[in-house]
Short mmCIF file of C-alpha atoms in Angstrom, two decimals:
data_model
loop_
_atom_site.label_atom_id
_atom_site.label_comp_id
_atom_site.label_asym_id
_atom_site.label_seq_id
_atom_site.Cartn_x
_atom_site.Cartn_y
_atom_site.Cartn_z
CA MET A 1 0.00 0.00 0.00
CA GLN A 2 2.87 2.36 0.89
CA GLN A 3 4.49 1.68 -2.49
CA ILE A 4 1.28 2.75 -4.26
CA ILE A 5 1.13 5.97 -2.23
CA PHE A 6 4.82 6.72 -2.92
CA PHE A 7 4.19 6.11 -6.65
CA PHE A 8 1.44 8.73 -6.77
CA ILE A 9 3.57 11.19 -4.75
CA ARG A 10 6.61 10.75 -7.04
CA ASN A 11 4.54 11.09 -10.21
CA LYS A 12 1.93 13.62 -9.08
CA ASN A 13 2.97 16.25 -11.64
CA PHE A 14 2.77 13.84 -14.57
CA LEU A 15 -0.53 12.35 -13.40
CA LEU A 16 -2.04 15.84 -12.96
CA PHE A 17 -0.89 16.77 -16.48
CA ALA A 18 -2.39 13.57 -17.94
CA VAL A 19 -5.77 14.17 -16.27
CA LEU A 20 -5.90 17.80 -17.41
CA PHE A 21 -4.87 16.81 -20.95
CA ILE A 22 -7.63 14.20 -21.21
CA ILE A 23 -10.21 16.69 -19.92
CA SER A 24 -9.07 19.34 -22.41
CA VAL A 25 -9.26 16.92 -25.34
CA GLY A 26 -12.76 15.87 -24.30
CA LEU A 27 -13.94 19.47 -24.05
CA THR A 28 -12.42 20.29 -27.45
CA ILE A 29 -14.22 17.39 -29.12
CA GLN A 30 -17.58 18.24 -27.53
CA THR A 31 -17.47 21.98 -28.32
CA HIS A 32 -16.03 22.02 -31.84
CA ASN A 33 -17.88 20.33 -34.71
CA TYR A 34 -14.73 19.90 -36.80
CA HIS A 35 -12.85 18.11 -34.05
CA ASN A 36 -15.94 16.13 -33.18
CA ASP A 37 -16.32 14.92 -36.78
CA LYS A 38 -12.64 14.01 -36.93
CA TYR A 39 -12.95 12.14 -33.67
CA ILE A 40 -15.98 10.15 -34.85
CA SER A 41 -14.25 9.29 -38.12
CA SER A 42 -11.13 8.12 -36.32
CA ALA A 43 -13.17 6.19 -33.78
CA ASN A 44 -15.01 4.31 -36.53
CA TYR A 45 -11.69 3.50 -38.19
CA ILE A 46 -10.13 1.96 -35.10
CA THR A 47 -13.23 0.27 -33.65
CA GLY A 48 -12.37 -3.05 -35.23
CA GLY A 49 -8.84 -2.84 -33.86
CA VAL A 50 -10.09 -2.04 -30.37
CA TYR A 51 -12.49 -4.98 -30.44
CA THR A 52 -9.64 -7.23 -31.58
CA PHE A 53 -7.30 -6.02 -28.81
CA ARG A 54 -9.99 -6.49 -26.18
CA ASN A 55 -10.75 -10.01 -27.35
CA ASN A 56 -7.06 -10.98 -27.50
CA ILE A 57 -6.91 -10.29 -23.77
CA THR A 58 -10.16 -12.15 -23.11
CA ASP A 59 -9.05 -15.15 -25.17
CA TYR A 60 -5.87 -15.48 -23.11
CA PHE A 61 -7.90 -16.13 -19.98
CA SER A 62 -10.28 -18.56 -21.68
CA LEU A 63 -7.74 -20.93 -23.23
CA ALA A 64 -8.72 -23.79 -20.95
CA LYS A 65 -12.37 -23.54 -21.99
CA GLU A 66 -11.38 -23.29 -25.65
CA ASN A 67 -9.24 -26.42 -25.35
CA ASP A 68 -12.19 -28.28 -23.87
CA GLN A 69 -14.36 -27.13 -26.75
CA LEU A 70 -11.77 -28.30 -29.29
CA LEU A 71 -11.61 -31.67 -27.60
CA GLN A 72 -15.39 -31.99 -27.84
CA GLU A 73 -15.32 -31.06 -31.52
CA ASN A 74 -12.58 -33.62 -32.16
CA LEU A 75 -14.72 -36.22 -30.44
CA ILE A 76 -17.65 -35.36 -32.70
CA LEU A 77 -15.41 -35.61 -35.76
CA ARG A 78 -14.14 -38.99 -34.57
CA LYS A 79 -17.73 -40.25 -34.27
CA LYS A 80 -18.50 -38.98 -37.76
CA LEU A 81 -15.39 -40.74 -39.07
CA ASP A 82 -16.52 -44.01 -37.50
CA LEU A 83 -19.95 -43.58 -39.10
CA PHE A 84 -18.27 -42.86 -42.44
CA LYS A 85 -16.35 -46.14 -42.21
CA GLU A 86 -19.59 -48.04 -41.58
CA THR A 87 -21.34 -46.46 -44.57
CA GLU A 88 -18.34 -45.88 -46.81
CA VAL A 89 -19.99 -45.71 -50.22
CA PHE A 90 -22.77 -43.29 -49.28
CA GLY A 91 -20.46 -41.29 -47.09
CA LYS A 92 -18.05 -40.64 -49.95
CA LEU A 93 -20.87 -39.61 -52.25
CA ASP A 94 -22.35 -37.14 -49.76
CA SER A 95 -18.92 -35.76 -48.86
CA THR A 96 -18.06 -35.08 -52.51
CA ILE A 97 -21.34 -33.26 -53.12
CA LEU A 98 -20.97 -31.09 -50.04
CA GLN A 99 -17.34 -30.20 -50.80
CA ASN A 100 -18.28 -29.04 -54.30
CA LYS A 101 -21.26 -26.98 -53.11
CA TYR A 102 -20.10 -25.42 -49.84
CA GLU A 103 -16.96 -23.83 -48.48
CA TYR A 104 -16.38 -23.10 -44.80
CA PHE A 105 -14.41 -20.22 -43.26
CA THR A 106 -13.42 -19.71 -39.63
CA ALA A 107 -13.73 -16.39 -37.80
CA ARG A 108 -13.54 -14.94 -34.32
CA VAL A 109 -16.33 -12.96 -32.67
CA ILE A 110 -14.89 -9.61 -31.55
CA ASN A 111 -18.19 -7.99 -30.53
CA ASN A 112 -21.55 -9.52 -29.68
CA ASN A 113 -24.86 -7.85 -28.83
CA TYR A 114 -27.67 -9.90 -27.31
CA SER A 115 -29.61 -7.50 -25.07
CA LYS A 116 -31.17 -5.34 -27.80
CA THR A 117 -34.04 -6.05 -30.18
CA LYS A 118 -31.91 -6.00 -33.35
CA ASN A 119 -28.72 -7.68 -32.22
CA GLN A 120 -25.59 -8.10 -34.33
CA LEU A 121 -22.13 -9.62 -34.05
CA THR A 122 -18.82 -8.37 -35.42
CA LEU A 123 -16.30 -10.86 -36.86
CA ASP A 124 -12.58 -10.43 -37.55
CA LYS A 125 -12.89 -11.48 -41.22
CA GLY A 126 -13.95 -9.39 -44.24
CA ARG A 127 -13.65 -8.99 -48.00
CA ASN A 128 -9.91 -9.68 -47.87
CA ASP A 129 -10.80 -13.14 -46.53
CA SER A 130 -13.42 -13.83 -49.26
CA ILE A 131 -16.32 -13.01 -46.94
CA THR A 132 -19.46 -11.61 -48.59
CA ILE A 133 -22.96 -10.73 -47.41
CA ASP A 134 -25.58 -13.46 -47.02
CA LEU A 135 -23.16 -16.11 -45.79
CA GLY A 136 -24.59 -18.36 -43.09
CA VAL A 137 -22.84 -18.26 -39.71
CA ILE A 138 -22.80 -21.19 -37.29
CA SER A 139 -20.79 -22.43 -34.32
CA SER A 140 -19.86 -25.96 -33.34
CA LYS A 141 -23.20 -26.18 -31.49
CA GLY A 142 -25.60 -24.63 -33.97
CA ILE A 143 -26.88 -21.67 -35.96
CA VAL A 144 -25.75 -18.08 -35.20
CA GLY A 145 -26.99 -15.76 -37.97
CA ILE A 146 -26.35 -14.32 -41.44
CA VAL A 147 -23.63 -11.92 -42.64
CA SER A 148 -25.28 -8.53 -43.17
CA ASP A 149 -22.39 -6.19 -44.02
CA VAL A 150 -18.71 -6.49 -44.93
CA SER A 151 -15.65 -4.20 -44.89
CA GLU A 152 -12.10 -5.02 -45.95
CA ASN A 153 -11.15 -6.77 -42.71
CA TYR A 154 -14.36 -7.14 -40.72
CA SER A 155 -17.96 -8.25 -41.12
CA THR A 156 -21.20 -7.85 -39.19
CA VAL A 157 -23.74 -10.61 -38.67
CA GLN A 158 -27.48 -10.30 -38.18
CA SER A 159 -27.93 -12.51 -35.14
CA ILE A 160 -30.83 -14.92 -34.84
CA LEU A 161 -31.59 -12.72 -31.81
CA ASN A 162 -32.82 -10.01 -34.14
CA THR A 163 -36.47 -9.14 -34.77
CA LYS A 164 -35.74 -8.87 -38.50
CA SER A 165 -34.31 -12.39 -38.69
CA ARG A 166 -36.33 -15.04 -40.54
CA ILE A 167 -34.73 -18.43 -41.16
CA ASN A 168 -36.24 -21.54 -42.72
CA ALA A 169 -36.31 -24.34 -40.15
CA LYS A 170 -37.99 -27.70 -39.70
CA HIS A 171 -39.04 -30.30 -37.17
CA LYS A 172 -36.38 -32.96 -37.66
CA LYS A 173 -38.56 -36.02 -37.02
CA SER A 174 -41.54 -35.14 -39.21
CA GLY A 175 -39.92 -32.76 -41.73
CA HIS A 176 -42.59 -30.07 -41.27
CA PHE A 177 -41.27 -26.61 -42.11
CA GLY A 178 -41.70 -23.27 -40.41
CA SER A 179 -40.05 -19.88 -39.96
CA LEU A 180 -37.59 -19.15 -37.15
CA LYS A 181 -37.83 -15.76 -35.44
CA TRP A 182 -37.21 -14.11 -32.04
CA ASN A 183 -39.67 -12.37 -29.70
CA THR A 184 -36.91 -10.51 -27.73
CA GLU A 185 -37.84 -12.04 -24.37
CA ASP A 186 -34.95 -14.48 -23.79
CA PRO A 187 -31.55 -14.75 -25.56
CA ASN A 188 -31.63 -18.52 -25.05
CA VAL A 189 -35.05 -19.09 -26.62
CA VAL A 190 -36.28 -18.45 -30.17
CA GLN A 191 -39.65 -19.14 -31.81
CA LEU A 192 -40.71 -21.38 -34.68
CA VAL A 193 -43.99 -20.38 -36.34
CA ASP A 194 -46.17 -21.71 -39.18
CA ILE A 195 -45.74 -25.36 -38.19
CA PRO A 196 -49.03 -27.09 -39.18
CA ARG A 197 -51.10 -28.56 -36.35
CA LEU A 198 -50.83 -32.07 -37.81
CA ALA A 199 -47.09 -32.10 -37.03
CA PRO A 200 -46.43 -34.64 -34.23
CA LEU A 201 -44.53 -32.26 -31.95
CA LYS A 202 -43.13 -33.35 -28.60
CA LYS A 203 -41.15 -31.53 -25.94
CA GLY A 204 -37.43 -32.14 -26.51
CA ASP A 205 -37.75 -32.74 -30.27
CA THR A 206 -34.86 -31.38 -32.35
CA ILE A 207 -35.24 -28.40 -34.69
CA VAL A 208 -32.79 -27.96 -37.58
CA THR A 209 -32.37 -25.75 -40.65
CA GLY A 210 -34.76 -26.68 -43.43
CA GLY A 211 -32.42 -26.28 -46.39
CA ARG A 212 -34.99 -24.29 -48.40
CA SER A 213 -32.67 -21.34 -48.88
CA THR A 214 -29.31 -20.61 -50.47
CA ILE A 215 -27.76 -19.68 -47.12
CA PHE A 216 -27.80 -22.69 -44.78
CA PRO A 217 -27.43 -26.36 -45.69
CA GLU A 218 -30.17 -28.65 -44.48
CA GLY A 219 -29.79 -30.13 -41.02
CA ILE A 220 -27.77 -27.49 -39.15
CA LEU A 221 -28.70 -27.75 -35.46
CA ILE A 222 -30.86 -25.01 -33.93
CA GLY A 223 -32.33 -26.31 -30.67
CA THR A 224 -35.01 -28.41 -28.99
CA VAL A 225 -38.73 -27.88 -28.45
CA LYS A 226 -39.32 -26.21 -25.08
CA ASP A 227 -43.10 -25.86 -25.33
CA PHE A 228 -45.75 -25.14 -27.95
CA HIS A 229 -49.38 -24.10 -28.45
CA LEU A 230 -51.77 -23.44 -31.31
CA ASP A 231 -51.96 -19.90 -32.67
CA ASN A 232 -55.13 -17.78 -32.79
CA ASP A 233 -56.39 -19.57 -35.92
CA ASP A 234 -55.82 -23.02 -34.37
CA ASN A 235 -54.16 -24.13 -37.60
CA TYR A 236 -50.47 -23.67 -36.80
CA TYR A 237 -48.21 -24.17 -33.82
CA TYR A 238 -46.26 -21.45 -32.07
CA VAL A 239 -43.16 -23.25 -30.77
CA ASN A 240 -40.58 -22.04 -28.25
CA ILE A 241 -37.12 -23.43 -28.99
CA ASP A 242 -34.28 -23.82 -26.48
CA LEU A 243 -31.13 -22.98 -28.46
CA PHE A 244 -28.18 -25.36 -28.51
CA ASN A 245 -25.94 -22.29 -28.77
CA ASN A 246 -25.25 -20.01 -25.84
CA MET A 247 -25.63 -16.77 -27.80
CA THR A 248 -24.16 -14.71 -24.95
CA SER A 249 -20.71 -16.35 -24.99
CA LEU A 250 -19.82 -16.93 -28.65
CA GLU A 251 -16.11 -16.81 -29.47
CA HIS A 252 -15.36 -18.80 -32.63
CA VAL A 253 -17.72 -19.34 -35.57
CA TYR A 254 -17.84 -20.84 -39.07
CA LEU A 255 -19.10 -19.05 -42.17
CA ILE A 256 -20.75 -21.08 -44.94
CA LYS A 257 -20.48 -20.11 -48.60
CA ASN A 258 -22.85 -21.78 -51.07
CA TYR A 259 -21.22 -21.76 -54.52
CA GLU A 260 -24.58 -22.43 -56.19
CA ALA A 261 -26.35 -19.50 -54.51
CA GLU A 262 -25.85 -16.94 -57.29
CA GLU A 263 -26.98 -19.35 -60.01
CA ILE A 264 -30.15 -20.17 -58.06
CA LYS A 265 -30.90 -16.49 -57.39
CA GLU A 266 -30.44 -15.56 -61.05
CA LEU A 267 -32.74 -18.38 -62.16
CA GLU A 268 -35.44 -17.44 -59.65
CA LYS A 269 -35.19 -13.77 -60.63
CA ALA A 270 -35.59 -14.65 -64.31
CA VAL A 271 -38.75 -16.60 -63.52
CA GLU A 272 -40.14 -13.70 -61.47
CA ASP A 273 -39.41 -11.25 -64.31
CA GLU A 274 -41.30 -13.44 -66.77
CA GLU A 275 -44.35 -13.43 -64.52
#
């Protein structure tokens, strides 16, 4: 304690200067439009760098947890490899198709909002890393969102915890499709709507991506049925889904690029134009 007091006494002049300098800079920015504009421009430029620096520090203290996660992923891959050996012919066929259609990129989450109504994430990959808008984003546990904007070195993702988000999803057992959205009440729970009442839903059933889009492959994990009830028309279910992902602690994600997406979009647009 005495050493801390002696430090402040020895450096009191410098510390006083530093405090006064910071105050003067703040007052200059607030009272002069030119300096304020320059400050905002500079702040926007370095935001990505600040996020990266902050997350480098955070990652250092979470290495043990990350190692555990990698071990779990390796275990999953080992199980898939064993399954591949048991069904070698079909496994090779499916693998070849997927490799030709999709490419996967890794990225790190450097900023994550989950307490707003239109939440987004920031990733440390951008155009220089072949990232474009409308790429699907997932983690090792399930779906995360869709790339909404890209700069040279960074990208933003519209989280599934966003009131504008709509993702095609289905009940895994029956194959009935619906639309995934979020009601803003809980970051661990999303909603699946437009599931017909004839679907044999049960609590704990798995919900996955439906594959009826150019963004996500079919079968990406989303979560499990928490509870459900019929909507006002008594024709469709309103289903609450417990997410597999913990959307409040995302660190590493995968981006999915569908090489057939542009061809499909062009074809569909041509059909719409003819109509």
